[in-house]
XYZ file of C-alpha atoms in Angstrom:
444
model
C 0.984 -24.050 -11.437
C 1.190 -23.417 -15.136
C 4.770 -22.770 -16.200
C 3.915 -20.675 -19.268
C 3.752 -17.506 -17.175
C 6.662 -18.342 -14.910
C 9.324 -16.673 -16.991
C 11.403 -13.523 -16.869
C 10.227 -12.791 -20.419
C 6.586 -11.905 -20.966
C 4.821 -9.551 -23.384
C 4.849 -5.855 -22.613
C 1.147 -5.817 -23.378
C 0.627 -8.272 -20.521
C 2.650 -6.034 -18.187
C 0.462 -3.089 -19.178
C -2.764 -5.019 -18.627
C -1.483 -6.134 -15.235
C -0.265 -2.680 -14.187
C -3.131 -0.430 -15.306
C -5.590 -1.508 -12.573
C -2.963 -0.370 -10.088
C -3.767 3.187 -11.172
C -7.437 2.806 -10.272
C -6.698 1.013 -6.990
C -4.296 3.795 -5.987
C -6.616 6.681 -6.890
C -8.618 6.522 -3.631
C -5.438 6.712 -1.538
C -5.483 10.518 -1.403
C -9.148 10.994 -0.498
C -9.558 7.795 1.563
C -6.333 7.883 3.575
C -5.206 11.510 3.442
C -8.296 13.739 3.128
C -11.079 11.534 4.508
C -9.944 11.410 8.190
C -9.775 15.201 8.428
C -13.011 15.496 6.383
C -15.014 13.312 8.781
C -13.327 14.848 11.824
C -13.844 18.504 10.921
C -16.372 18.871 8.061
C -18.748 16.047 9.007
C -18.109 16.929 12.652
C -17.131 13.679 14.363
C -14.042 15.168 16.032
C -10.408 14.101 15.894
C -10.406 11.451 18.617
C -13.712 9.851 17.616
C -12.680 9.706 13.962
C -9.281 8.282 14.831
C -10.747 5.602 17.091
C -13.407 4.615 14.523
C -10.772 4.261 11.812
C -8.618 2.201 14.163
C -11.551 -0.101 15.019
C -12.239 -0.585 11.320
C -8.585 -1.407 10.682
C -8.451 -3.897 13.549
C -11.641 -5.642 12.415
C -10.420 -5.553 8.829
C -7.144 -7.353 9.546
C -9.149 -10.408 10.610
C -10.344 -10.756 7.015
C -6.851 -10.806 5.496
C -5.719 -14.350 6.412
C -9.208 -15.643 5.584
C -9.110 -13.991 2.165
C -5.542 -15.244 1.659
C -6.501 -18.850 2.341
C -9.586 -18.432 0.151
C -7.377 -17.071 -2.647
C -5.062 -20.085 -2.484
C -8.149 -22.317 -2.553
C -9.678 -20.508 -5.548
C -6.387 -20.738 -7.460
C -7.173 -24.418 -8.031
C -9.595 -23.165 -10.718
C -8.368 -21.022 -13.589
C -11.201 -18.507 -13.221
C -11.106 -18.489 -9.416
C -8.701 -15.550 -9.110
C -10.642 -13.518 -11.671
C -14.029 -14.108 -10.049
C -12.605 -13.058 -6.691
C -11.157 -9.830 -8.104
C -14.423 -8.972 -9.887
C -16.489 -9.421 -6.699
C -14.016 -7.369 -4.657
C -14.043 -4.550 -7.216
C -17.850 -4.291 -7.053
C -17.821 -4.131 -3.234
C -15.009 -1.593 -3.242
C -16.646 0.697 -5.804
C -20.011 0.703 -4.015
C -18.437 1.455 -0.622
C -16.210 4.150 -2.077
C -19.179 6.047 -3.475
C -21.145 5.800 -0.205
C -18.142 6.845 1.900
C -17.418 9.900 -0.248
C -21.049 11.071 -0.350
C -22.190 11.130 3.316
C -25.445 12.785 4.240
C -25.627 15.612 6.756
C -26.755 13.107 9.400
C -23.903 10.626 8.823
C -22.366 9.529 12.101
C -20.039 7.003 13.706
C -21.875 3.903 12.426
C -21.998 5.213 8.861
C -18.238 5.773 8.793
C -17.539 2.413 10.450
C -19.720 0.355 8.062
C -18.774 1.924 4.748
C -15.082 2.304 5.595
C -15.079 -1.353 6.650
C -16.705 -2.441 3.367
C -14.223 -0.348 1.403
C -11.295 -2.100 3.067
C -12.926 -5.521 2.693
C -13.410 -5.013 -1.040
C -9.865 -3.676 -1.274
C -8.566 -6.823 0.449
C -10.504 -9.183 -1.817
C -8.921 -7.501 -4.850
C -5.473 -6.625 -3.535
C -4.309 -10.001 -2.230
C -4.676 -12.026 -5.458
C -3.566 -8.994 -7.458
C -0.256 -8.668 -5.612
C 0.327 -12.427 -5.485
C -0.072 -12.606 -9.261
C 3.510 -11.319 -9.605
C 4.832 -14.630 -8.243
C 3.202 -16.383 -11.216
C 4.235 -13.831 -13.828
C 8.003 -14.102 -13.280
C 10.548 -15.792 -11.027
C 13.421 -13.469 -11.990
C 14.840 -11.287 -9.162
C 15.320 -8.151 -11.278
C 12.245 -8.658 -13.476
C 10.118 -8.640 -10.330
C 11.433 -5.196 -9.495
C 10.411 -3.994 -12.961
C 6.994 -5.640 -12.737
C 6.230 -4.281 -9.260
C 7.681 -0.901 -10.204
C 5.462 -0.748 -13.301
C 2.401 -1.526 -11.188
C 3.354 1.072 -8.571
C 4.299 3.589 -11.275
C 0.830 3.052 -12.685
C -0.500 3.620 -9.176
C 1.377 6.897 -8.873
C 0.097 7.986 -12.280
C -3.403 7.235 -11.020
C -2.770 9.232 -7.860
C -1.335 12.063 -9.949
C -4.388 11.980 -12.236
C -6.671 12.223 -9.223
C -4.464 14.976 -7.798
C -5.018 16.967 -10.992
C -8.724 16.234 -10.683
C -8.696 17.493 -7.095
C -6.819 20.630 -8.135
C -9.430 21.307 -10.836
C -12.282 20.786 -8.368
C -10.573 22.503 -5.416
C -13.032 25.425 -5.428
C -16.129 23.221 -5.162
C -15.783 22.541 -1.438
C -14.882 19.310 0.358
C -18.269 17.580 -0.008
C -18.711 18.127 -3.730
C -15.050 17.460 -4.428
C -15.127 14.027 -2.782
C -18.413 13.138 -4.499
C -16.978 13.972 -7.917
C -13.826 12.016 -7.055
C -15.910 8.920 -6.259
C -17.661 9.059 -9.647
C -14.314 9.563 -11.413
C -12.620 6.593 -9.694
C -15.530 4.181 -10.153
C -15.808 5.148 -13.827
C -12.113 4.465 -14.412
C -12.455 1.083 -12.702
C -15.276 0.044 -15.032
C -12.957 0.705 -17.987
C -9.701 -0.769 -16.651
C -10.536 -3.897 -14.652
C -11.725 -5.929 -17.668
C -8.160 -5.571 -19.039
C -6.759 -7.267 -15.939
C -9.345 -10.031 -16.058
C -8.339 -10.809 -19.660
C -4.849 -11.899 -18.527
C -4.057 -15.629 -18.488
C -3.530 -17.119 -15.048
C -1.865 -20.222 -13.684
C -3.579 -22.970 -11.737
C -2.462 -24.228 -8.338
C -2.574 -28.016 -8.344
C -1.706 -28.433 -4.661
C -4.562 -28.470 -2.145
C -4.525 -25.320 0.039
C -3.336 -25.526 3.614
C -5.575 -24.875 6.588
C -4.925 -21.786 8.681
C -3.026 -23.479 11.540
C -0.783 -25.422 9.139
C -0.100 -22.263 7.138
C 0.898 -20.413 10.296
C 3.071 -23.264 11.538
C 4.852 -23.336 8.197
C 5.856 -19.700 8.704
C 7.671 -20.417 11.960
C 10.934 -21.202 10.194
C 10.729 -18.294 7.731
C 12.604 -15.616 9.635
C 13.169 -13.587 6.465
C 9.433 -13.108 6.096
C 9.034 -11.750 9.633
C 12.078 -9.528 9.270
C 10.779 -7.987 6.050
C 7.247 -7.737 7.436
C 8.493 -5.922 10.551
C 10.363 -3.340 8.477
C 7.326 -2.893 6.224
C 5.060 -2.444 9.275
C 7.315 0.260 10.726
C 7.468 2.040 7.382
C 3.684 1.827 7.043
C 3.224 3.185 10.563
C 5.337 6.204 9.656
C 3.307 6.731 6.476
C 0.051 6.495 8.435
C 1.209 9.181 10.863
C 2.381 11.454 8.055
C -0.778 11.103 5.956
C -3.006 11.812 8.975
C -1.055 14.943 9.852
C -0.541 16.258 6.311
C -3.806 18.210 5.798
C -3.812 19.369 9.432
C -0.220 20.595 9.065
C -1.141 22.712 6.049
C -4.102 24.250 7.885
C -2.700 24.724 11.401
C 1.064 25.201 10.850
C 1.441 26.664 7.371
C -1.910 28.479 7.863
C -2.886 27.983 4.222
C -6.288 27.293 2.621
C -7.442 23.671 2.129
C -6.865 23.968 -1.624
C -3.101 23.682 -0.967
C -3.660 20.048 0.059
C -4.230 19.178 -3.584
C -1.360 21.308 -4.888
C 1.241 19.871 -2.501
C 0.017 16.294 -2.936
C 0.444 16.764 -6.681
C 4.096 17.750 -6.116
C 4.603 14.821 -3.729
C 3.306 12.138 -6.070
C 4.871 13.629 -9.206
C 8.211 13.429 -7.397
C 7.438 9.787 -6.565
C 6.939 9.004 -10.262
C 10.225 10.680 -11.155
C 12.034 8.713 -8.449
C 10.976 5.204 -9.487
C 13.445 4.834 -12.425
C 16.339 5.731 -10.104
C 15.319 3.144 -7.507
C 14.966 0.467 -10.204
C 18.445 1.313 -11.471
C 19.933 1.418 -7.982
C 18.343 -1.881 -6.932
C 20.003 -3.563 -9.896
C 23.394 -2.497 -8.516
C 23.007 -2.441 -4.728
C 20.093 -4.836 -4.263
C 16.511 -4.128 -3.250
C 17.138 -3.991 0.497
C 20.034 -1.508 0.359
C 18.208 0.734 -2.134
C 15.100 0.795 0.061
C 17.274 1.606 3.081
C 18.902 4.547 1.303
C 15.486 5.887 0.304
C 14.240 5.719 3.898
C 17.346 7.519 5.206
C 16.783 10.329 2.703
C 13.139 10.618 3.808
C 14.225 10.715 7.465
C 16.575 13.626 6.857
C 13.722 15.576 5.314
C 11.257 14.688 8.092
C 13.677 15.861 10.792
C 13.454 19.449 9.486
C 9.636 19.645 9.726
C 9.511 21.330 13.203
C 11.561 24.199 11.749
C 8.663 25.185 9.472
C 6.407 28.087 10.413
C 3.386 29.872 9.022
C 3.718 30.686 5.330
C 6.884 28.603 4.734
C 5.403 27.140 1.559
C 8.686 26.787 -0.357
C 10.384 25.016 2.570
C 7.525 22.539 2.881
C 7.394 22.109 -0.903
C 11.024 20.951 -0.877
C 10.202 18.429 1.872
C 7.315 17.134 -0.249
C 9.698 16.761 -3.199
C 12.297 14.821 -1.179
C 9.887 12.538 0.656
C 7.924 11.990 -2.550
C 11.114 11.012 -4.375
C 11.771 8.418 -1.678
C 8.200 7.147 -1.934
C 9.012 5.427 -5.240
C 11.319 3.017 -3.405
C 8.715 2.361 -0.678
C 6.184 1.352 -3.320
C 8.317 -0.601 -5.789
C 10.920 -2.494 -3.766
C 9.300 -4.092 -0.659
C 6.537 -5.930 -2.631
C 9.202 -7.297 -4.986
C 11.166 -8.503 -1.941
C 7.986 -10.141 -0.654
C 7.704 -12.111 -3.922
C 11.237 -13.398 -3.309
C 10.285 -14.366 0.234
C 7.326 -16.313 -1.200
C 9.821 -18.380 -3.246
C 11.894 -19.017 -0.117
C 8.784 -20.068 1.777
C 7.828 -22.398 -1.077
C 11.288 -23.983 -0.896
C 11.166 -24.343 2.904
C 7.654 -25.752 3.194
C 7.279 -27.463 -0.208
C 4.065 -25.593 -0.876
C 3.125 -22.398 -2.719
C 1.355 -20.178 -0.176
C 2.006 -16.863 -1.912
C -1.589 -15.598 -1.552
C -1.553 -16.305 2.191
C 1.792 -14.518 2.568
C 0.482 -11.489 0.702
C -2.616 -11.612 2.901
C -0.391 -11.180 5.965
C 1.433 -8.441 4.057
C -1.870 -6.674 3.401
C -2.863 -7.157 7.047
C 0.346 -5.501 8.260
C -0.129 -2.655 5.769
C -3.637 -1.813 6.890
C -2.935 -2.244 10.590
C 0.133 -0.014 10.444
C -1.713 2.722 8.542
C -4.658 2.508 10.933
C -2.471 2.663 14.029
C -0.580 5.591 12.525
C -3.737 7.606 11.810
C -5.388 6.749 15.138
C -2.238 7.365 17.161
C -1.618 10.741 15.574
C -5.240 11.850 16.014
C -5.480 10.669 19.632
C -2.268 12.480 20.605
C -3.345 15.637 18.781
C -6.904 15.540 20.105
C -6.216 14.915 23.781
C -9.101 16.328 25.755
C -11.403 16.289 22.710
C -13.019 12.905 23.464
C -16.790 13.277 23.614
C -16.919 16.695 21.960
C -19.373 16.826 19.068
C -17.120 18.583 16.605
C -13.510 19.070 15.604
C -13.111 22.493 17.197
C -10.380 21.544 19.695
C -7.209 23.584 19.623
C -4.235 21.901 17.924
C -0.759 22.798 19.159
C 1.274 23.585 15.988
C 4.602 22.492 17.495
C 3.182 19.204 18.771
C 1.686 18.606 15.318
C 5.038 19.338 13.652
C 6.905 16.969 15.975
C 4.397 14.152 15.412
C 4.426 14.734 11.647
C 8.203 14.988 11.341
C 10.085 13.202 14.102
C 7.916 10.131 14.748
C 8.082 8.929 11.110
C 11.846 9.528 11.113
C 12.375 7.335 14.194
C 10.225 4.547 12.752
C 11.943 4.598 9.371
C 15.428 4.526 10.891
C 14.421 1.395 12.812
C 13.217 -0.164 9.555
C 16.570 0.672 7.929
C 18.390 -1.140 10.738
C 16.305 -4.256 10.050
C 16.867 -4.177 6.293
C 20.478 -3.112 5.822
C 22.002 -6.573 6.299
C 19.071 -8.473 4.742
C 20.533 -11.715 3.300
C 18.084 -12.564 0.463
C 20.055 -11.025 -2.416
C 19.790 -11.652 -6.152
C 22.307 -14.510 -5.989
C 20.458 -16.289 -3.182
C 17.078 -15.813 -4.844
C 18.336 -17.209 -8.140
C 19.750 -20.244 -6.327
C 16.388 -20.825 -4.645
C 14.578 -20.700 -7.971
C 17.005 -23.160 -9.574
C 16.292 -25.595 -6.739
C 12.543 -25.056 -7.081
C 12.743 -25.731 -10.807
C 14.709 -28.945 -10.223
C 12.226 -30.046 -7.580
C 9.206 -29.358 -9.802
C 10.776 -30.910 -12.915
C 8.727 -33.957 -13.924
C 10.530 -37.309 -13.756
C 11.366 -38.738 -17.161
């Protein structure tokens, strides 16, 4: 790999060009993962259980593509333009699927949702894996990786906030028109921003890529990877449950109009932006793993109070959105930076850079956890609704509140237990990088 990028010091302009596409990639998170399940279940009329099961099937089929795309990414890194060509193709697939998914016809059914949601996730995977793995090339410094990942995720939150403002402005247009306008807005931003990313220099991987079985066997000794991945999966599962329940909670527990979805999401993500600088500062003093653990504990305390909320308790729920949003900054910025450190450790153990493959497994765990969270929440909430043509089944407000509040808290506490004594600290990571540099130093 080219060593010109592998430095803690790199131009701020390069950081900006790397981070800006994160805003566009994050924009669909609100409509695709928060609003879309309820939209297809209730407005399109597929029903809670059917929608949840379709989304789960898409997620399960989608995870098969992750290791394949990861191995392909490591293979394409042997050419300097390989990474860029892959990202460009993925962006085109993602944009086309996004528009189709957000503009369903009146006759759209199960197959329509399955196909276009699957293509959206496939395009997302093709872009996301090389995009995340790029951080391993950009810097090998423990703390600089936090800043780089935090800048990308901060950009993502700004993108989400921008789309939240857009959704607030278009809140009176109705769900169908609002999602259609959102699709045009996101695709237009992508056309402007992605060329900036593709103008970045990239390293070249001189080692031949490993085959799938050899890549998997090389992971057997990397217990740190599986420990971090398990905590990330549990955290993602809690996020999937919460995002599925969020719009339903506003409608069926707070008994507020749908427009409040956009207002409260704006508060949530604005709080996330404000929280990121604190988590960067704290990780520099306590380490990434401890800072992430503290953030998850804070979120748990807020989630535990959710069943106390009743109809009209807007201020109470607004405070919960502020607290959990503030903790979100740590969820977004710190675990991917820890994964970059794990990629260095894996490189040292197995004498081969498989960072794209590792981030492919990371992406696979992310999507599977979110899918299981959404499907699980919808199936529990929609018991007895299987086979009904619409989303008219009664939802028990207390059951919804317990699923939305207590299940994520239990999952996050388990993730904290896994991470609190995590041994890959700044000192250990710096020692690993010194050994990698000595190993890769050419003989005189």
